[in-house]
């Protein structure tokens, strides 16, 4: 019923799909190009890492192991470098983000089937899971900074922080969109007759952000240098 009422008055494109949804798909297609360029840049520079200066070795050496210059463990000129990337921590944050997609699906289901309470609960759940993911990212960035890795450290640091930082910014935008949708649903009239369409459209963006993170996680954390 929700889809039928939407179809009756919705602006259509020549494709027969709501033009607003087409616009979202076009936007997501442009985002694929954007993230594709960032991932390609990371792949170019992830192995092009100069050796750290002597001062860095002195400050970050413990038990003969240097931490914080390379993404993964390496031995160069007899010096052991412990990589800064932590697969267990990032695996946990990835699981959280994937679960947020499940919550988003349930929110869309509630919106499209006239169950506003279910929709609100799962919109809130999606937001909370997104915030937990961002918390993991802030923790990880703080740890890297403590090890001396930042945007200015080397080309790996620059490409890594730009790639993952922009993804974090997209997650933040998604959380804000979900929050605005949740607040709008609190009105007396709720989200109106097109509630299912609005939540589904935001869901497209959220699922896209999750898929991009799976690619980033695979390229950055799982594929060895």
mmCIF file of C-alpha atoms in Angstrom:
data_model
loop_
_atom_site.group_PDB
_atom_site.id
_atom_site.type_symbol
_atom_site.label_atom_id
_atom_site.label_comp_id
_atom_site.label_asym_id
_atom_site.label_seq_id
_atom_site.Cartn_x
_atom_site.Cartn_y
_atom_site.Cartn_z
ATOM 1 C CA UNK A 1 0.000 0.000 0.000
ATOM 2 C CA UNK A 2 2.813 2.389 0.872
ATOM 3 C CA UNK A 3 4.488 1.729 -2.464
ATOM 4 C CA UNK A 4 1.226 2.077 -4.368
ATOM 5 C CA UNK A 5 0.389 5.447 -2.818
ATOM 6 C CA UNK A 6 3.892 6.600 -3.552
ATOM 7 C CA UNK A 7 3.690 5.535 -7.198
ATOM 8 C CA UNK A 8 0.462 7.486 -7.739
ATOM 9 C CA UNK A 9 1.966 10.929 -7.161
ATOM 10 C CA UNK A 10 5.695 10.413 -7.483
ATOM 11 C CA UNK A 11 7.778 12.301 -10.049
ATOM 12 C CA UNK A 12 8.963 9.766 -12.621
ATOM 13 C CA UNK A 13 11.868 9.747 -15.016
ATOM 14 C CA UNK A 14 11.848 8.195 -18.487
ATOM 15 C CA UNK A 15 13.196 5.019 -16.874
ATOM 16 C CA UNK A 16 9.949 4.539 -14.977
ATOM 17 C CA UNK A 17 11.800 5.012 -11.678
ATOM 18 C CA UNK A 18 11.194 7.920 -9.332
ATOM 19 C CA UNK A 19 13.499 10.720 -10.481
ATOM 20 C CA UNK A 20 14.638 11.378 -6.907
ATOM 21 C CA UNK A 21 15.850 7.805 -6.613
ATOM 22 C CA UNK A 22 17.590 8.099 -9.985
ATOM 23 C CA UNK A 23 19.343 11.207 -8.661
ATOM 24 C CA UNK A 24 20.570 9.248 -5.635
ATOM 25 C CA UNK A 25 21.911 6.492 -7.891
ATOM 26 C CA UNK A 26 23.734 9.072 -10.033
ATOM 27 C CA UNK A 27 25.239 10.603 -6.900
ATOM 28 C CA UNK A 28 26.392 7.176 -5.673
ATOM 29 C CA UNK A 29 27.915 6.452 -9.087
ATOM 30 C CA UNK A 30 29.977 9.642 -8.807
ATOM 31 C CA UNK A 31 31.028 8.559 -5.313
ATOM 32 C CA UNK A 32 32.312 5.279 -6.783
ATOM 33 C CA UNK A 33 34.661 7.306 -8.976
ATOM 34 C CA UNK A 34 35.714 9.422 -5.990
ATOM 35 C CA UNK A 35 36.548 6.490 -3.736
ATOM 36 C CA UNK A 36 38.044 4.577 -6.633
ATOM 37 C CA UNK A 37 40.588 7.356 -7.137
ATOM 38 C CA UNK A 38 41.444 7.396 -3.410
ATOM 39 C CA UNK A 39 41.867 3.619 -3.291
ATOM 40 C CA UNK A 40 44.050 3.705 -6.417
ATOM 41 C CA UNK A 41 46.207 6.410 -4.816
ATOM 42 C CA UNK A 42 46.629 4.306 -1.682
ATOM 43 C CA UNK A 43 47.636 1.257 -3.736
ATOM 44 C CA UNK A 44 50.256 3.323 -5.552
ATOM 45 C CA UNK A 45 51.855 4.657 -2.373
ATOM 46 C CA UNK A 46 51.393 1.886 0.209
ATOM 47 C CA UNK A 47 54.767 0.323 -0.678
ATOM 48 C CA UNK A 48 56.586 3.565 -1.473
ATOM 49 C CA UNK A 49 57.599 4.357 2.113
ATOM 50 C CA UNK A 50 60.985 5.911 2.944
ATOM 51 C CA UNK A 51 62.917 4.721 5.989
ATOM 52 C CA UNK A 52 62.229 6.740 9.135
ATOM 53 C CA UNK A 53 64.784 9.263 10.392
ATOM 54 C CA UNK A 54 67.077 8.380 13.305
ATOM 55 C CA UNK A 55 65.035 10.504 15.718
ATOM 56 C CA UNK A 56 61.945 8.428 15.002
ATOM 57 C CA UNK A 57 63.846 5.193 15.620
ATOM 58 C CA UNK A 58 65.043 6.467 18.988
ATOM 59 C CA UNK A 59 61.574 7.559 20.113
ATOM 60 C CA UNK A 60 59.609 4.526 18.928
ATOM 61 C CA UNK A 61 61.949 1.579 19.547
ATOM 62 C CA UNK A 62 61.027 -0.870 22.303
ATOM 63 C CA UNK A 63 62.709 -4.228 22.820
ATOM 64 C CA UNK A 64 64.437 -3.804 19.471
ATOM 65 C CA UNK A 65 61.176 -3.314 17.555
ATOM 66 C CA UNK A 66 60.103 -0.044 15.907
ATOM 67 C CA UNK A 67 56.365 0.670 15.813
ATOM 68 C CA UNK A 68 54.519 3.103 13.642
ATOM 69 C CA UNK A 69 56.118 3.643 10.253
ATOM 70 C CA UNK A 70 54.826 0.823 8.048
ATOM 71 C CA UNK A 71 51.314 -0.638 7.676
ATOM 72 C CA UNK A 72 52.453 -4.241 8.311
ATOM 73 C CA UNK A 73 55.405 -5.975 9.968
ATOM 74 C CA UNK A 74 58.718 -5.715 8.098
ATOM 75 C CA UNK A 75 62.420 -6.280 8.634
ATOM 76 C CA UNK A 76 64.690 -3.780 6.865
ATOM 77 C CA UNK A 77 68.468 -3.675 7.329
ATOM 78 C CA UNK A 78 68.112 -5.858 10.402
ATOM 79 C CA UNK A 79 65.585 -3.488 12.028
ATOM 80 C CA UNK A 80 62.208 -4.975 12.943
ATOM 81 C CA UNK A 81 59.192 -2.749 12.251
ATOM 82 C CA UNK A 82 55.831 -3.601 13.796
ATOM 83 C CA UNK A 83 52.976 -2.544 11.537
ATOM 84 C CA UNK A 84 50.401 -0.134 12.941
ATOM 85 C CA UNK A 85 47.343 -1.685 11.293
ATOM 86 C CA UNK A 86 45.348 -3.846 13.711
ATOM 87 C CA UNK A 87 43.165 -6.404 11.956
ATOM 88 C CA UNK A 88 41.308 -7.547 15.142
ATOM 89 C CA UNK A 89 40.201 -4.006 16.045
ATOM 90 C CA UNK A 90 39.221 -3.116 12.501
ATOM 91 C CA UNK A 91 37.431 -6.452 12.066
ATOM 92 C CA UNK A 92 35.280 -5.553 15.071
ATOM 93 C CA UNK A 93 34.464 -2.122 13.628
ATOM 94 C CA UNK A 94 33.686 -3.723 10.256
ATOM 95 C CA UNK A 95 31.277 -6.154 11.922
ATOM 96 C CA UNK A 96 29.546 -3.217 13.632
ATOM 97 C CA UNK A 97 29.117 -1.409 10.320
ATOM 98 C CA UNK A 98 27.769 -4.531 8.617
ATOM 99 C CA UNK A 99 25.233 -4.945 11.423
ATOM 100 C CA UNK A 100 24.170 -1.352 10.849
ATOM 101 C CA UNK A 101 23.158 -2.375 7.308
ATOM 102 C CA UNK A 102 20.945 -5.091 8.809
ATOM 103 C CA UNK A 103 19.377 -2.488 11.108
ATOM 104 C CA UNK A 104 18.833 -0.210 8.108
ATOM 105 C CA UNK A 105 17.016 -2.979 6.233
ATOM 106 C CA UNK A 106 14.701 -3.463 9.225
ATOM 107 C CA UNK A 107 14.050 0.293 9.398
ATOM 108 C CA UNK A 108 13.098 0.325 5.708
ATOM 109 C CA UNK A 109 10.829 -2.673 6.242
ATOM 110 C CA UNK A 110 9.071 -0.901 9.104
ATOM 111 C CA UNK A 111 8.633 2.287 7.061
ATOM 112 C CA UNK A 112 7.272 0.489 3.997
ATOM 113 C CA UNK A 113 4.839 -1.655 5.973
ATOM 114 C CA UNK A 114 3.201 0.989 8.138
ATOM 115 C CA UNK A 115 5.094 0.162 11.333
ATOM 116 C CA UNK A 116 6.444 3.532 12.486
ATOM 117 C CA UNK A 117 7.606 2.291 15.892
ATOM 118 C CA UNK A 118 9.724 -0.411 14.300
ATOM 119 C CA UNK A 119 11.100 2.123 11.845
ATOM 120 C CA UNK A 120 12.112 4.539 14.617
ATOM 121 C CA UNK A 121 13.750 1.831 16.729
ATOM 122 C CA UNK A 122 15.894 0.576 13.864
ATOM 123 C CA UNK A 123 16.736 4.052 12.605
ATOM 124 C CA UNK A 124 18.058 4.764 16.085
ATOM 125 C CA UNK A 125 19.873 1.414 16.111
ATOM 126 C CA UNK A 126 21.520 2.207 12.765
ATOM 127 C CA UNK A 127 22.644 5.583 14.080
ATOM 128 C CA UNK A 128 24.144 4.078 17.237
ATOM 129 C CA UNK A 129 26.035 1.424 15.287
ATOM 130 C CA UNK A 130 27.343 4.118 12.951
ATOM 131 C CA UNK A 131 28.551 6.139 15.935
ATOM 132 C CA UNK A 132 30.263 3.081 17.409
ATOM 133 C CA UNK A 133 32.071 2.570 14.107
ATOM 134 C CA UNK A 134 33.206 6.196 14.163
ATOM 135 C CA UNK A 135 34.396 5.677 17.742
ATOM 136 C CA UNK A 136 36.575 2.782 16.565
ATOM 137 C CA UNK A 137 38.010 5.009 13.851
ATOM 138 C CA UNK A 138 38.800 7.842 16.261
ATOM 139 C CA UNK A 139 40.536 5.352 18.576
ATOM 140 C CA UNK A 140 42.553 3.946 15.685
ATOM 141 C CA UNK A 141 43.604 7.395 14.464
ATOM 142 C CA UNK A 142 44.635 8.351 17.997
ATOM 143 C CA UNK A 143 46.755 5.193 18.306
ATOM 144 C CA UNK A 144 48.439 5.858 14.984
ATOM 145 C CA UNK A 145 49.213 9.405 16.060
ATOM 146 C CA UNK A 146 50.803 8.078 19.254
ATOM 147 C CA UNK A 147 53.043 5.872 17.095
ATOM 148 C CA UNK A 148 54.094 8.869 15.019
ATOM 149 C CA UNK A 149 51.972 8.146 11.936
ATOM 150 C CA UNK A 150 49.957 11.076 10.565
ATOM 151 C CA UNK A 151 49.223 12.868 7.306
ATOM 152 C CA UNK A 152 52.704 14.376 7.151
ATOM 153 C CA UNK A 153 54.712 11.280 8.159
ATOM 154 C CA UNK A 154 55.039 9.655 4.749
ATOM 155 C CA UNK A 155 53.075 8.882 1.596
ATOM 156 C CA UNK A 156 51.470 5.853 3.179
ATOM 157 C CA UNK A 157 50.211 7.978 6.071
ATOM 158 C CA UNK A 158 48.852 10.659 3.742
ATOM 159 C CA UNK A 159 47.023 8.238 1.423
ATOM 160 C CA UNK A 160 45.724 6.131 4.339
ATOM 161 C CA UNK A 161 44.327 9.035 6.376
ATOM 162 C CA UNK A 162 42.760 10.716 3.345
ATOM 163 C CA UNK A 163 41.067 7.468 2.247
ATOM 164 C CA UNK A 164 39.755 6.343 5.627
ATOM 165 C CA UNK A 165 39.107 9.912 6.787
ATOM 166 C CA UNK A 166 36.828 10.660 3.837
ATOM 167 C CA UNK A 167 34.981 7.407 4.455
ATOM 168 C CA UNK A 168 34.520 8.418 8.101
ATOM 169 C CA UNK A 169 33.161 11.766 6.898
ATOM 170 C CA UNK A 170 30.624 9.937 4.734
ATOM 171 C CA UNK A 171 29.549 7.799 7.694
ATOM 172 C CA UNK A 172 29.126 10.999 9.722
ATOM 173 C CA UNK A 173 26.920 12.497 6.999
ATOM 174 C CA UNK A 174 24.891 9.289 6.982
ATOM 175 C CA UNK A 175 24.393 9.451 10.755
ATOM 176 C CA UNK A 176 23.199 13.056 10.424
ATOM 177 C CA UNK A 177 20.757 12.050 7.673
ATOM 178 C CA UNK A 178 19.399 9.241 9.824
ATOM 179 C CA UNK A 179 19.093 11.629 12.773
ATOM 180 C CA UNK A 180 17.149 14.150 10.719
ATOM 181 C CA UNK A 181 14.855 11.379 9.479
ATOM 182 C CA UNK A 182 14.309 10.140 13.031
ATOM 183 C CA UNK A 183 13.485 13.653 14.259
ATOM 184 C CA UNK A 184 11.096 14.194 11.355
ATOM 185 C CA UNK A 185 9.325 10.934 12.212
ATOM 186 C CA UNK A 186 8.597 12.318 15.687
ATOM 187 C CA UNK A 187 6.249 14.951 14.240
ATOM 188 C CA UNK A 188 2.498 14.500 14.576
ATOM 189 C CA UNK A 189 2.221 13.688 10.879
ATOM 190 C CA UNK A 190 5.352 11.533 10.908
ATOM 191 C CA UNK A 191 7.130 11.173 7.573
ATOM 192 C CA UNK A 192 3.884 11.327 5.632
ATOM 193 C CA UNK A 193 2.640 8.876 2.983
ATOM 194 C CA UNK A 194 6.121 8.567 1.439
ATOM 195 C CA UNK A 195 7.850 7.380 4.599
ATOM 196 C CA UNK A 196 8.961 4.140 2.962
ATOM 197 C CA UNK A 197 10.442 5.964 -0.009
ATOM 198 C CA UNK A 198 12.381 8.468 2.126
ATOM 199 C CA UNK A 199 13.863 5.838 4.430
ATOM 200 C CA UNK A 200 14.682 3.548 1.502
ATOM 201 C CA UNK A 201 16.517 6.365 -0.302
ATOM 202 C CA UNK A 202 18.669 7.101 2.741
ATOM 203 C CA UNK A 203 19.171 3.354 3.055
ATOM 204 C CA UNK A 204 20.742 3.311 -0.416
ATOM 205 C CA UNK A 205 23.341 5.810 0.753
ATOM 206 C CA UNK A 206 24.010 3.899 3.967
ATOM 207 C CA UNK A 207 24.461 0.558 2.198
ATOM 208 C CA UNK A 208 26.810 2.220 -0.277
ATOM 209 C CA UNK A 209 28.975 3.517 2.576
ATOM 210 C CA UNK A 210 29.081 0.003 4.047
ATOM 211 C CA UNK A 211 30.080 -1.575 0.723
ATOM 212 C CA UNK A 212 32.837 0.994 0.242
ATOM 213 C CA UNK A 213 34.207 0.133 3.681
ATOM 214 C CA UNK A 214 34.306 -3.579 2.813
ATOM 215 C CA UNK A 215 36.467 -2.705 -0.211
ATOM 216 C CA UNK A 216 38.698 -0.423 1.897
ATOM 217 C CA UNK A 217 39.025 -3.032 4.650
ATOM 218 C CA UNK A 218 40.000 -5.690 2.112
ATOM 219 C CA UNK A 219 42.506 -3.506 0.246
ATOM 220 C CA UNK A 220 44.109 -1.814 3.263
ATOM 221 C CA UNK A 221 43.980 -4.458 6.002
ATOM 222 C CA UNK A 222 43.658 -7.899 4.390
ATOM 223 C CA UNK A 223 45.816 -7.682 1.270
ATOM 224 C CA UNK A 224 49.458 -7.786 2.380
ATOM 225 C CA UNK A 225 51.875 -5.131 1.181
#
